[in-house]
mmCIF file of C-alpha atoms in Angstrom:
data_model
loop_
_atom_site.group_PDB
_atom_site.id
_atom_site.type_symbol
_atom_site.label_atom_id
_atom_site.label_comp_id
_atom_site.label_asym_id
_atom_site.label_seq_id
_atom_site.Cartn_x
_atom_site.Cartn_y
_atom_site.Cartn_z
ATOM 1 C CA MET A 389 65.197 -46.558 58.220
ATOM 2 C CA GLU A 390 61.587 -47.248 59.186
ATOM 3 C CA PRO A 391 58.881 -44.590 58.462
ATOM 4 C CA ASP A 392 57.606 -42.535 61.364
ATOM 5 C CA HIS A 393 53.969 -43.712 61.574
ATOM 6 C CA ASN A 394 53.197 -41.489 64.556
ATOM 7 C CA SER A 395 54.348 -38.397 62.660
ATOM 8 C CA ALA A 396 52.240 -39.302 59.619
ATOM 9 C CA GLY A 397 49.220 -39.991 61.810
ATOM 10 C CA ASP A 398 49.613 -36.669 63.567
ATOM 11 C CA SER A 399 49.854 -34.863 60.235
ATOM 12 C CA GLN A 400 46.707 -36.560 58.986
ATOM 13 C CA GLN A 401 44.858 -35.691 62.178
ATOM 14 C CA GLN A 402 45.939 -32.093 61.894
ATOM 15 C CA GLN A 403 44.660 -31.948 58.325
ATOM 16 C CA VAL A 404 41.307 -33.373 59.423
ATOM 17 C CA LEU A 405 41.106 -30.880 62.280
ATOM 18 C CA ALA A 406 42.060 -28.039 59.955
ATOM 19 C CA ALA A 407 39.401 -29.118 57.434
ATOM 20 C CA PHE A 408 36.822 -29.413 60.236
ATOM 21 C CA ALA A 409 37.772 -25.948 61.460
ATOM 22 C CA ARG A 410 37.418 -24.558 57.934
ATOM 23 C CA TRP A 411 33.977 -26.180 57.524
ATOM 24 C CA SER A 412 32.930 -25.034 60.977
ATOM 25 C CA ARG A 413 34.015 -21.518 60.125
ATOM 26 C CA THR A 414 32.187 -21.696 56.822
ATOM 27 C CA TYR A 415 28.963 -22.855 58.479
ATOM 28 C CA GLU A 416 29.397 -20.201 61.159
ATOM 29 C CA LEU A 417 29.802 -17.513 58.488
ATOM 30 C CA ILE A 418 26.737 -18.827 56.680
ATOM 31 C CA LEU A 419 24.670 -18.759 59.863
ATOM 32 C CA HIS A 420 25.917 -15.294 60.765
ATOM 33 C CA SER A 421 25.300 -13.968 57.258
ATOM 34 C CA ALA A 422 21.762 -15.321 56.952
ATOM 35 C CA SER A 423 19.011 -12.675 56.896
ATOM 36 C CA GLU A 424 16.627 -15.047 58.700
ATOM 37 C CA GLY A 425 16.765 -15.395 62.440
ATOM 38 C CA ILE A 426 18.121 -18.809 63.479
ATOM 39 C CA PHE A 427 17.962 -20.488 66.895
ATOM 40 C CA SER A 428 19.411 -23.776 67.999
ATOM 41 C CA LEU A 429 17.491 -25.249 70.940
ATOM 42 C CA ASP A 430 18.176 -28.056 73.369
ATOM 43 C CA THR A 431 15.594 -30.627 74.440
ATOM 44 C CA ASN A 432 14.367 -28.281 77.171
ATOM 45 C CA GLY A 433 13.619 -25.555 74.662
ATOM 46 C CA CYS A 434 16.518 -23.373 75.785
ATOM 47 C CA ILE A 435 18.489 -21.364 73.226
ATOM 48 C CA THR A 436 21.996 -22.754 72.605
ATOM 49 C CA PHE A 437 22.758 -20.663 69.508
ATOM 50 C CA ALA A 438 21.379 -17.425 68.060
ATOM 51 C CA ASN A 439 22.638 -15.671 64.938
ATOM 52 C CA PRO A 440 22.950 -11.882 64.513
ATOM 53 C CA ALA A 441 19.720 -11.731 62.417
ATOM 54 C CA ALA A 442 17.751 -13.174 65.361
ATOM 55 C CA SER A 443 19.303 -10.499 67.597
ATOM 56 C CA ARG A 444 18.447 -7.751 65.088
ATOM 57 C CA LEU A 445 14.860 -8.912 64.532
ATOM 58 C CA LEU A 446 14.022 -9.388 68.223
ATOM 59 C CA GLY A 447 16.112 -6.607 69.775
ATOM 60 C CA TRP A 448 17.943 -8.981 72.135
ATOM 61 C CA PRO A 449 21.747 -9.189 72.369
ATOM 62 C CA VAL A 450 22.903 -12.661 71.422
ATOM 63 C CA GLU A 451 24.545 -13.305 74.792
ATOM 64 C CA ASP A 452 21.322 -12.384 76.648
ATOM 65 C CA MET A 453 19.312 -14.960 74.696
ATOM 66 C CA LEU A 454 21.638 -17.895 75.229
ATOM 67 C CA THR A 455 20.441 -20.439 77.817
ATOM 68 C CA ARG A 456 17.064 -18.681 78.045
ATOM 69 C CA PRO A 457 13.906 -20.676 77.260
ATOM 70 C CA VAL A 458 12.836 -19.746 73.753
ATOM 71 C CA ALA A 459 9.259 -19.413 74.975
ATOM 72 C CA ALA A 460 10.316 -16.626 77.357
ATOM 73 C CA VAL A 461 12.116 -14.778 74.544
ATOM 74 C CA LEU A 462 9.471 -15.162 71.828
ATOM 75 C CA TYR A 463 6.149 -15.587 73.596
ATOM 76 C CA GLY A 464 6.483 -14.005 77.004
ATOM 77 C CA ASP A 465 4.834 -16.398 79.484
ATOM 78 C CA LYS A 466 3.442 -18.792 76.873
ATOM 79 C CA PRO A 467 4.359 -22.523 76.974
ATOM 80 C CA ASN A 468 7.396 -24.117 75.395
ATOM 81 C CA PRO A 469 6.700 -24.204 71.640
ATOM 82 C CA LEU A 470 8.590 -27.495 71.282
ATOM 83 C CA ALA A 471 6.142 -29.348 73.502
ATOM 84 C CA GLY A 472 4.224 -31.852 71.411
ATOM 85 C CA GLU A 473 5.535 -30.447 68.115
ATOM 86 C CA ALA A 474 5.764 -32.536 64.962
ATOM 87 C CA GLU A 475 9.109 -33.192 63.297
ATOM 88 C CA PHE A 476 8.664 -30.181 60.975
ATOM 89 C CA GLN A 477 6.425 -27.144 61.263
ATOM 90 C CA HIS A 478 5.819 -24.191 58.948
ATOM 91 C CA ARG A 479 3.498 -21.511 60.216
ATOM 92 C CA ARG A 480 2.871 -17.811 60.576
ATOM 93 C CA GLN A 481 3.223 -16.489 64.123
ATOM 94 C CA VAL A 482 3.560 -13.336 66.166
ATOM 95 C CA PHE A 483 6.823 -12.966 68.098
ATOM 96 C CA LEU A 484 7.423 -10.450 70.873
ATOM 97 C CA GLN A 485 10.407 -8.125 70.674
ATOM 98 C CA ARG A 486 12.381 -7.161 73.760
ATOM 99 C CA ASP A 487 10.678 -3.739 73.967
ATOM 100 C CA GLY A 488 7.235 -5.397 74.073
ATOM 101 C CA SER A 489 6.273 -4.688 70.478
ATOM 102 C CA SER A 490 5.396 -7.562 68.181
ATOM 103 C CA ILE A 491 6.348 -8.692 64.700
ATOM 104 C CA VAL A 492 4.663 -11.125 62.349
ATOM 105 C CA VAL A 493 7.042 -13.867 61.262
ATOM 106 C CA GLU A 494 7.071 -16.799 58.936
ATOM 107 C CA CYS A 495 8.536 -19.584 61.032
ATOM 108 C CA ASN A 496 10.083 -22.955 60.172
ATOM 109 C CA GLN A 497 10.870 -25.359 62.982
ATOM 110 C CA ALA A 498 12.487 -28.784 62.696
ATOM 111 C CA LEU A 499 13.530 -31.315 65.325
ATOM 112 C CA ILE A 500 17.151 -32.481 65.389
ATOM 113 C CA LEU A 501 17.181 -36.276 65.548
ATOM 114 C CA GLU A 502 20.049 -38.610 66.392
ATOM 115 C CA GLU A 503 19.351 -42.328 66.210
ATOM 116 C CA ASP A 504 15.612 -41.603 66.341
ATOM 117 C CA GLN A 505 16.048 -39.548 69.487
ATOM 118 C CA THR A 506 15.270 -35.835 69.683
ATOM 119 C CA VAL A 507 18.402 -34.029 70.753
ATOM 120 C CA GLY A 508 17.215 -30.505 70.020
ATOM 121 C CA ALA A 509 15.574 -28.305 67.434
ATOM 122 C CA VAL A 510 16.383 -25.588 64.959
ATOM 123 C CA LEU A 511 14.095 -22.577 64.559
ATOM 124 C CA MET A 512 14.288 -20.221 61.566
ATOM 125 C CA PHE A 513 12.090 -17.168 61.162
ATOM 126 C CA ASN A 514 11.766 -14.136 58.933
ATOM 127 C CA ASP A 515 9.999 -10.829 59.642
ATOM 128 C CA ILE A 516 7.022 -10.480 57.304
ATOM 129 C CA SER A 517 5.312 -7.599 59.162
ATOM 130 C CA GLU A 518 5.696 -5.278 56.180
ATOM 131 C CA ARG A 519 4.332 -7.918 53.843
ATOM 132 C CA GLU A 520 1.495 -8.563 56.279
ATOM 133 C CA ARG A 521 0.642 -4.843 56.330
ATOM 134 C CA ALA A 522 0.803 -4.731 52.552
ATOM 135 C CA GLU A 523 -1.491 -7.757 52.314
ATOM 136 C CA ARG A 524 -3.942 -6.173 54.746
ATOM 137 C CA ALA A 525 -3.833 -2.915 52.795
ATOM 138 C CA LEU A 526 -4.378 -4.859 49.583
ATOM 139 C CA GLN A 527 -7.285 -6.727 51.178
ATOM 140 C CA ASP A 528 -8.780 -3.456 52.425
ATOM 141 C CA THR A 529 -8.373 -1.934 48.973
ATOM 142 C CA LEU A 530 -9.969 -5.000 47.393
ATOM 143 C CA SER A 531 -12.841 -4.839 49.855
ATOM 144 C CA SER A 532 -13.285 -1.136 49.164
ATOM 145 C CA LEU A 533 -13.250 -1.775 45.418
ATOM 146 C CA GLU A 534 -15.837 -4.524 45.823
ATOM 147 C CA GLN A 535 -18.072 -2.168 47.811
ATOM 148 C CA THR A 536 -17.577 0.551 45.207
ATOM 149 C CA ASN A 537 -18.378 -1.942 42.471
ATOM 150 C CA ARG A 538 -21.534 -3.005 44.295
ATOM 151 C CA ARG A 539 -22.566 0.638 44.688
ATOM 152 C CA LEU A 540 -21.842 1.314 41.014
ATOM 153 C CA THR A 541 -23.827 -1.767 40.022
ATOM 154 C CA GLN A 542 -26.707 -0.661 42.229
ATOM 155 C CA THR A 543 -26.537 2.869 40.804
ATOM 156 C CA HIS A 544 -26.440 1.470 37.265
ATOM 157 C CA ASP A 545 -29.476 -0.700 37.991
ATOM 158 C CA GLN A 546 -31.297 2.276 39.496
ATOM 159 C CA LEU A 547 -30.458 4.474 36.501
ATOM 160 C CA LEU A 548 -31.572 1.729 34.142
ATOM 161 C CA HIS A 549 -34.783 1.315 36.120
ATOM 162 C CA ALA A 550 -35.341 5.085 36.068
ATOM 163 C CA GLU A 551 -34.892 5.123 32.287
ATOM 164 C CA LYS A 552 -37.346 2.250 31.909
ATOM 165 C CA LEU A 553 -39.832 4.022 34.158
ATOM 166 C CA ALA A 554 -39.454 7.207 32.124
ATOM 167 C CA ALA A 555 -40.107 5.265 28.902
ATOM 168 C CA ILE A 556 -43.101 3.486 30.438
ATOM 169 C CA GLY A 557 -44.357 6.816 31.767
ATOM 170 C CA GLN A 558 -44.154 8.391 28.312
ATOM 171 C CA LEU A 559 -45.941 5.397 26.811
ATOM 172 C CA ALA A 560 -48.633 5.519 29.499
ATOM 173 C CA ALA A 561 -49.110 9.255 28.960
ATOM 174 C CA GLY A 562 -49.361 8.764 25.201
ATOM 175 C CA VAL A 563 -51.884 5.945 25.538
ATOM 176 C CA ALA A 564 -53.900 7.918 28.085
ATOM 177 C CA HIS A 565 -54.073 10.988 25.837
ATOM 178 C CA GLU A 566 -55.016 8.868 22.822
ATOM 179 C CA ILE A 567 -57.842 7.264 24.807
ATOM 180 C CA ASN A 568 -58.890 10.513 26.443
ATOM 181 C CA THR A 569 -59.820 12.265 23.185
ATOM 182 C CA PRO A 570 -62.366 9.730 21.860
ATOM 183 C CA LEU A 571 -63.485 9.153 25.435
ATOM 184 C CA GLY A 572 -64.557 12.793 25.614
ATOM 185 C CA TYR A 573 -66.607 12.355 22.438
ATOM 186 C CA ILE A 574 -68.273 9.230 23.816
ATOM 187 C CA GLN A 575 -69.133 10.838 27.130
ATOM 188 C CA SER A 576 -70.518 13.910 25.402
ATOM 189 C CA ASN A 577 -72.510 11.819 22.919
ATOM 190 C CA LEU A 578 -73.905 9.618 25.686
ATOM 191 C CA GLY A 579 -75.239 12.700 27.422
ATOM 192 C CA ALA A 580 -76.824 13.907 24.187
ATOM 193 C CA MET A 581 -78.200 10.406 23.504
ATOM 194 C CA ALA A 582 -79.828 10.300 26.925
ATOM 195 C CA ARG A 583 -81.516 13.655 26.281
ATOM 196 C CA HIS A 584 -82.619 12.634 22.782
ATOM 197 C CA LEU A 585 -84.021 9.346 24.064
ATOM 198 C CA GLU A 586 -85.974 11.164 26.730
ATOM 199 C CA ASP A 587 -87.386 13.533 24.093
ATOM 200 C CA LEU A 588 -88.295 10.646 21.797
ATOM 201 C CA LEU A 589 -90.118 8.770 24.541
ATOM 202 C CA THR A 590 -91.967 11.963 25.483
ATOM 203 C CA LEU A 591 -92.927 12.423 21.821
ATOM 204 C CA VAL A 592 -94.142 8.808 21.579
ATOM 205 C CA ASP A 593 -96.295 9.365 24.648
ATOM 206 C CA ALA A 594 -97.761 12.469 23.034
ATOM 207 C CA TYR A 595 -98.545 10.627 19.764
ATOM 208 C CA GLU A 596 -100.201 7.771 21.642
ATOM 209 C CA SER A 597 -102.343 10.247 23.537
ATOM 210 C CA ALA A 598 -103.271 12.010 20.307
ATOM 211 C CA ALA A 599 -104.100 8.756 18.541
ATOM 212 C CA ALA A 600 -106.824 8.110 21.130
ATOM 213 C CA GLY A 601 -106.328 4.384 21.238
ATOM 214 C CA GLN A 602 -105.539 3.902 17.526
ATOM 215 C CA GLN A 603 -102.485 1.704 17.034
ATOM 216 C CA PRO A 604 -100.138 2.672 14.175
ATOM 217 C CA PRO A 605 -98.835 -0.042 11.822
ATOM 218 C CA GLY A 606 -95.997 -2.104 13.294
ATOM 219 C CA ARG A 607 -96.770 -0.999 16.846
ATOM 220 C CA GLU A 608 -97.392 -4.572 17.948
ATOM 221 C CA ARG A 609 -93.766 -5.500 17.148
ATOM 222 C CA ILE A 610 -92.331 -2.946 19.587
ATOM 223 C CA ASP A 611 -92.411 -3.443 23.342
ATOM 224 C CA LEU A 612 -92.550 0.217 24.197
ATOM 225 C CA ASP A 613 -92.860 -0.395 27.941
ATOM 226 C CA PHE A 614 -89.650 -2.465 27.890
ATOM 227 C CA LEU A 615 -87.867 0.247 25.891
ATOM 228 C CA ARG A 616 -88.920 2.867 28.409
ATOM 229 C CA GLN A 617 -87.485 0.735 31.241
ATOM 230 C CA ASP A 618 -84.381 -0.744 29.586
ATOM 231 C CA ALA A 619 -82.994 2.125 27.495
ATOM 232 C CA PRO A 620 -82.135 4.360 30.487
ATOM 233 C CA GLN A 621 -80.508 1.369 32.231
ATOM 234 C CA VAL A 622 -78.383 0.617 29.147
ATOM 235 C CA LEU A 623 -77.239 4.205 29.010
ATOM 236 C CA ALA A 624 -76.500 4.218 32.760
ATOM 237 C CA GLU A 625 -74.399 1.043 32.488
ATOM 238 C CA THR A 626 -72.569 2.491 29.498
ATOM 239 C CA ARG A 627 -71.830 5.607 31.489
ATOM 240 C CA GLN A 628 -70.480 3.472 34.348
ATOM 241 C CA GLY A 629 -68.198 1.674 31.917
ATOM 242 C CA ILE A 630 -66.983 4.947 30.463
ATOM 243 C CA SER A 631 -66.430 6.242 33.997
ATOM 244 C CA ARG A 632 -64.229 3.236 34.748
ATOM 245 C CA VAL A 633 -62.239 3.829 31.562
ATOM 246 C CA SER A 634 -61.829 7.485 32.615
ATOM 247 C CA THR A 635 -60.553 6.345 36.009
ATOM 248 C CA VAL A 636 -58.022 4.027 34.372
ATOM 249 C CA VAL A 637 -56.879 6.849 32.102
ATOM 250 C CA ARG A 638 -56.506 9.132 35.123
ATOM 251 C CA HIS A 639 -54.374 6.515 36.894
ATOM 252 C CA LEU A 640 -52.259 6.114 33.761
ATOM 253 C CA LEU A 641 -51.652 9.844 33.747
ATOM 254 C CA GLU A 642 -50.800 9.758 37.462
ATOM 255 C CA PHE A 643 -48.395 6.890 36.814
ATOM 256 C CA SER A 644 -46.752 8.793 33.969
ATOM 257 C CA SER A 645 -46.411 11.886 36.157
ATOM 258 C CA THR A 646 -44.782 9.714 38.835
ATOM 259 C CA CYS A 647 -42.145 8.661 36.304
ATOM 260 C CA ALA A 648 -41.723 12.193 34.967
ATOM 261 C CA SER A 649 -39.857 15.225 36.213
ATOM 262 C CA GLY A 650 -39.991 16.539 39.739
ATOM 263 C CA GLU A 651 -38.061 18.821 42.058
ATOM 264 C CA TRP A 652 -35.568 17.047 44.325
ATOM 265 C CA ARG A 653 -35.097 18.890 47.625
ATOM 266 C CA GLN A 654 -34.632 18.407 51.350
ATOM 267 C CA ALA A 655 -37.981 17.639 52.978
ATOM 268 C CA ASP A 656 -39.481 16.963 56.409
ATOM 269 C CA LEU A 657 -40.812 13.410 56.218
ATOM 270 C CA GLU A 658 -42.973 13.698 59.325
ATOM 271 C CA ALA A 659 -44.807 16.622 57.740
ATOM 272 C CA ILE A 660 -45.265 14.595 54.538
ATOM 273 C CA CYS A 661 -46.668 11.639 56.523
ATOM 274 C CA ARG A 662 -49.078 13.801 58.500
ATOM 275 C CA THR A 663 -50.337 15.517 55.340
ATOM 276 C CA ALA A 664 -50.918 12.144 53.656
ATOM 277 C CA ALA A 665 -52.788 10.888 56.755
ATOM 278 C CA GLU A 666 -54.907 14.038 56.865
ATOM 279 C CA ARG A 667 -55.937 13.612 53.220
ATOM 280 C CA ALA A 668 -56.806 9.963 53.930
ATOM 281 C CA CYS A 669 -59.050 11.001 56.827
ATOM 282 C CA GLN A 670 -61.046 13.170 54.413
ATOM 283 C CA LYS A 671 -61.945 10.070 52.374
ATOM 284 C CA ARG A 672 -63.147 7.931 55.285
ATOM 285 C CA HIS A 673 -64.078 8.643 58.887
ATOM 286 C CA ASN A 674 -65.124 5.360 60.518
ATOM 287 C CA PHE A 675 -61.626 4.132 61.415
ATOM 288 C CA ARG A 676 -58.918 4.707 64.028
ATOM 289 C CA LEU A 677 -55.648 6.284 62.979
ATOM 290 C CA GLU A 678 -52.542 6.059 65.154
ATOM 291 C CA GLN A 679 -49.383 7.984 64.300
ATOM 292 C CA ARG A 680 -45.936 7.745 65.898
ATOM 293 C CA TYR A 681 -42.776 9.281 64.500
ATOM 294 C CA ASP A 682 -39.274 8.983 65.906
ATOM 295 C CA ALA A 683 -36.712 11.676 65.172
ATOM 296 C CA LEU A 684 -36.647 11.590 61.355
ATOM 297 C CA PRO A 685 -33.752 13.375 59.622
ATOM 298 C CA PRO A 686 -34.443 15.460 56.497
ATOM 299 C CA LEU A 687 -34.339 13.521 53.234
ATOM 300 C CA HIS A 688 -33.301 14.617 49.744
ATOM 301 C CA CYS A 689 -36.367 13.473 47.837
ATOM 302 C CA LEU A 690 -39.365 14.219 45.636
ATOM 303 C CA PRO A 691 -41.794 15.352 48.365
ATOM 304 C CA GLU A 692 -44.963 15.329 46.239
ATOM 305 C CA ARG A 693 -44.208 11.835 44.936
ATOM 306 C CA LEU A 694 -43.520 10.506 48.437
ATOM 307 C CA GLN A 695 -46.780 11.974 49.701
ATOM 308 C CA GLN A 696 -48.598 10.314 46.807
ATOM 309 C CA ALA A 697 -46.963 6.971 47.613
ATOM 310 C CA LEU A 698 -47.963 7.230 51.285
ATOM 311 C CA GLU A 699 -51.515 8.208 50.373
ATOM 312 C CA ASN A 700 -51.747 5.151 48.145
ATOM 313 C CA LEU A 701 -50.466 2.879 50.945
ATOM 314 C CA ILE A 702 -52.969 4.413 53.401
ATOM 315 C CA ASP A 703 -55.806 4.117 50.851
ATOM 316 C CA ASN A 704 -54.898 0.470 50.367
ATOM 317 C CA ALA A 705 -55.111 -0.058 54.136
ATOM 318 C CA LEU A 706 -58.465 1.738 54.327
ATOM 319 C CA LEU A 707 -59.916 -0.546 51.660
ATOM 320 C CA ALA A 708 -58.781 -3.595 53.637
ATOM 321 C CA ILE A 709 -60.089 -2.738 57.118
ATOM 322 C CA PRO A 710 -63.660 -3.208 58.365
ATOM 323 C CA ALA A 711 -65.766 -0.484 59.939
ATOM 324 C CA GLU A 712 -64.018 0.956 63.000
ATOM 325 C CA GLY A 713 -60.801 -0.695 61.828
ATOM 326 C CA MET A 714 -57.334 0.555 62.697
ATOM 327 C CA VAL A 715 -54.453 2.002 60.658
ATOM 328 C CA ARG A 716 -51.037 2.740 62.215
ATOM 329 C CA LEU A 717 -48.354 5.019 60.766
ATOM 330 C CA HIS A 718 -44.835 4.812 62.149
ATOM 331 C CA GLY A 719 -41.685 6.591 60.997
ATOM 332 C CA SER A 720 -38.211 5.599 62.211
ATOM 333 C CA CYS A 721 -34.539 5.647 61.313
ATOM 334 C CA PRO A 722 -33.388 2.377 62.954
ATOM 335 C CA ASP A 723 -29.819 2.087 61.696
ATOM 336 C CA GLY A 724 -28.968 5.654 60.701
ATOM 337 C CA ARG A 725 -28.692 4.612 57.058
ATOM 338 C CA GLN A 726 -32.316 4.465 55.938
ATOM 339 C CA ILE A 727 -35.718 5.822 56.929
ATOM 340 C CA CYS A 728 -38.584 3.364 57.377
ATOM 341 C CA LEU A 729 -42.182 4.565 56.974
ATOM 342 C CA THR A 730 -44.626 1.853 58.020
ATOM 343 C CA VAL A 731 -48.354 1.634 57.257
ATOM 344 C CA GLU A 732 -50.014 -1.173 59.224
ATOM 345 C CA ASP A 733 -53.654 -2.255 59.319
ATOM 346 C CA ASN A 734 -55.820 -4.937 60.934
ATOM 347 C CA GLY A 735 -57.734 -5.704 57.755
ATOM 348 C CA CYS A 736 -58.331 -8.799 55.674
ATOM 349 C CA GLY A 737 -54.656 -9.373 54.782
ATOM 350 C CA ILE A 738 -53.208 -10.672 51.520
ATOM 351 C CA ALA A 739 -53.136 -14.272 50.372
ATOM 352 C CA PRO A 740 -49.571 -15.654 50.037
ATOM 353 C CA GLN A 741 -50.014 -16.434 46.327
ATOM 354 C CA HIS A 742 -50.780 -12.762 45.622
ATOM 355 C CA LEU A 743 -47.801 -11.203 47.426
ATOM 356 C CA GLU A 744 -45.512 -11.421 44.392
ATOM 357 C CA SER A 745 -48.027 -9.648 42.151
ATOM 358 C CA ILE A 746 -49.401 -6.824 44.288
ATOM 359 C CA PHE A 747 -46.999 -4.224 42.824
ATOM 360 C CA ASN A 748 -47.797 -5.126 39.209
ATOM 361 C CA PRO A 749 -49.747 -2.412 37.349
ATOM 362 C CA PHE A 750 -53.509 -3.085 37.215
ATOM 363 C CA PHE A 751 -53.274 -6.105 39.542
ATOM 364 C CA THR A 752 -56.112 -6.167 42.055
ATOM 365 C CA THR A 753 -58.008 -8.726 44.103
ATOM 366 C CA ARG A 754 -60.938 -6.397 44.741
ATOM 367 C CA PRO A 755 -64.337 -6.705 43.048
ATOM 368 C CA VAL A 756 -64.795 -5.101 39.642
ATOM 369 C CA GLY A 757 -65.218 -1.375 40.038
ATOM 370 C CA SER A 758 -63.586 -1.265 43.500
ATOM 371 C CA GLY A 759 -60.061 -0.557 42.330
ATOM 372 C CA GLU A 760 -57.862 -0.409 39.254
ATOM 373 C CA GLY A 761 -54.713 -1.910 40.811
ATOM 374 C CA MET A 762 -52.450 1.104 40.259
ATOM 375 C CA GLY A 763 -52.023 2.455 43.810
ATOM 376 C CA LEU A 764 -49.368 0.009 45.029
ATOM 377 C CA SER A 765 -47.650 0.046 41.636
ATOM 378 C CA VAL A 766 -47.264 3.830 41.844
ATOM 379 C CA ALA A 767 -46.011 3.571 45.455
ATOM 380 C CA ASP A 768 -43.414 0.965 44.422
ATOM 381 C CA THR A 769 -42.308 3.148 41.508
ATOM 382 C CA VAL A 770 -41.810 6.116 43.857
ATOM 383 C CA ALA A 771 -39.780 3.944 46.250
ATOM 384 C CA ARG A 772 -37.513 2.783 43.428
ATOM 385 C CA LEU A 773 -37.055 6.340 42.152
ATOM 386 C CA HIS A 774 -35.600 7.130 45.584
ATOM 387 C CA GLY A 775 -33.322 4.076 45.565
ATOM 388 C CA GLY A 776 -35.525 2.306 48.115
ATOM 389 C CA ASN A 777 -38.086 -0.452 48.234
ATOM 390 C CA ILE A 778 -41.319 -1.530 49.916
ATOM 391 C CA GLU A 779 -41.328 -4.533 52.252
ATOM 392 C CA VAL A 780 -44.583 -6.383 52.850
ATOM 393 C CA GLU A 781 -45.701 -8.581 55.728
ATOM 394 C CA SER A 782 -49.246 -9.933 55.628
ATOM 395 C CA SER A 783 -51.353 -12.688 57.138
ATOM 396 C CA PRO A 784 -54.850 -13.433 55.796
ATOM 397 C CA GLY A 785 -57.427 -12.339 58.336
ATOM 398 C CA LEU A 786 -54.888 -10.555 60.550
ATOM 399 C CA GLY A 787 -53.806 -7.556 58.507
ATOM 400 C CA SER A 788 -50.825 -6.211 56.574
ATOM 401 C CA ARG A 789 -47.734 -4.113 57.165
ATOM 402 C CA PHE A 790 -46.161 -2.118 54.331
ATOM 403 C CA THR A 791 -42.743 -0.559 55.085
ATOM 404 C CA LEU A 792 -41.412 2.085 52.714
ATOM 405 C CA CYS A 793 -37.600 1.990 53.074
ATOM 406 C CA LEU A 794 -35.694 5.049 51.831
ATOM 407 C CA PRO A 795 -31.873 5.317 51.953
ATOM 408 C CA LEU A 796 -30.563 8.508 53.529
ATOM 409 C CA GLN A 797 -27.683 8.822 51.065
ATOM 410 C CA ASN A 798 -29.590 9.278 47.853
ATOM 411 C CA ASN A 799 -27.789 9.188 44.513
ATOM 412 C CA ILE A 800 -27.843 12.542 42.724
ATOM 413 C CA PRO A 801 -27.284 10.885 39.288
ATOM 414 C CA GLN A 802 -30.417 8.896 39.882
ATOM 415 C CA ALA A 803 -32.322 12.049 40.675
ATOM 416 C CA LYS A 804 -31.032 13.653 37.499
ATOM 417 C CA ALA A 805 -32.030 10.611 35.488
ATOM 418 C CA ALA A 806 -35.529 10.886 36.864
ATOM 419 C CA GLU A 807 -35.594 14.553 35.894
#
């Protein structure tokens, strides 16, 4: 009896079909069980398959998405995302949900090729909105920590600077007191010496008159006329030198007091500026003073120190301007974070090579006896004590502008360190 080939062939075909059905079911279960949204697209970008995860993530029923252009489902009225795409894409995108809200997704898209022809595409995506929010929160926290770290670093630097200033102030005060004591002796002795010299010269005149033309031994070796003329000049020059030393000592004491204790309190800066300007007007009259103050908020500060700093800046301007020169004072709060007090003049200006040194103690470009170079140094110290700084703009022959910048949010620890 011959074997039934048709029956065997049918059985084999049935086995193949059964295996294909099992594999198809397996793949279908895999696709339906996947937590990522999965689309199958045709060459026109229309959805031919959508798994339950895609429905859950986008809020669309599966049957409503089928045959729709994927661009209409995911992007609203945006173009077909398959147009001009490469064979594989991995990117982060924003998809629209059916209710109009949006989700951030991580998207993988690959073209389906058959014999080098594109027959469709598969699109897989996963909702990473929560991760995106966490990353943004982490970034915000990192940014906040960086800002806090910068503020702490700035506060540390200010505290360190305040401690250095306090040490320098104590040293300056000690040196000034040590110089002041012998200086008092010298000044007192110079006064006595001047009186004694005057008495001696008067006595010599009396002896010469009594001698009636007789010359005592050794008289020819002494130029008495020169002594009468030169001795008072020597004493006068010595007194000038001692006066300069006294001025330096006074500035050292002022500098030490600037670095020392003071009462921090809320103060009216416009009143401080006007008082400083009024005191400057008492020192010189042949100049024009212009004042303009915007609405200045109160500042937690050392009022006496700030007034001293402003007086020094105004004095510096007065020394730079010619007769009938001009000094402008302007107070403003341009950004709501700091107060700017500007002293501007139309004087001789500052040479560029000197700008880096003008705040150094005892630096001056003025003739000997015209200044000790402590005014700007004290002003800069006061600015730093308040967490601020002084900005300088100057052009030789055109004048200078000094801007005292003071932050509104002062650091209390810094104030305590200064105290």
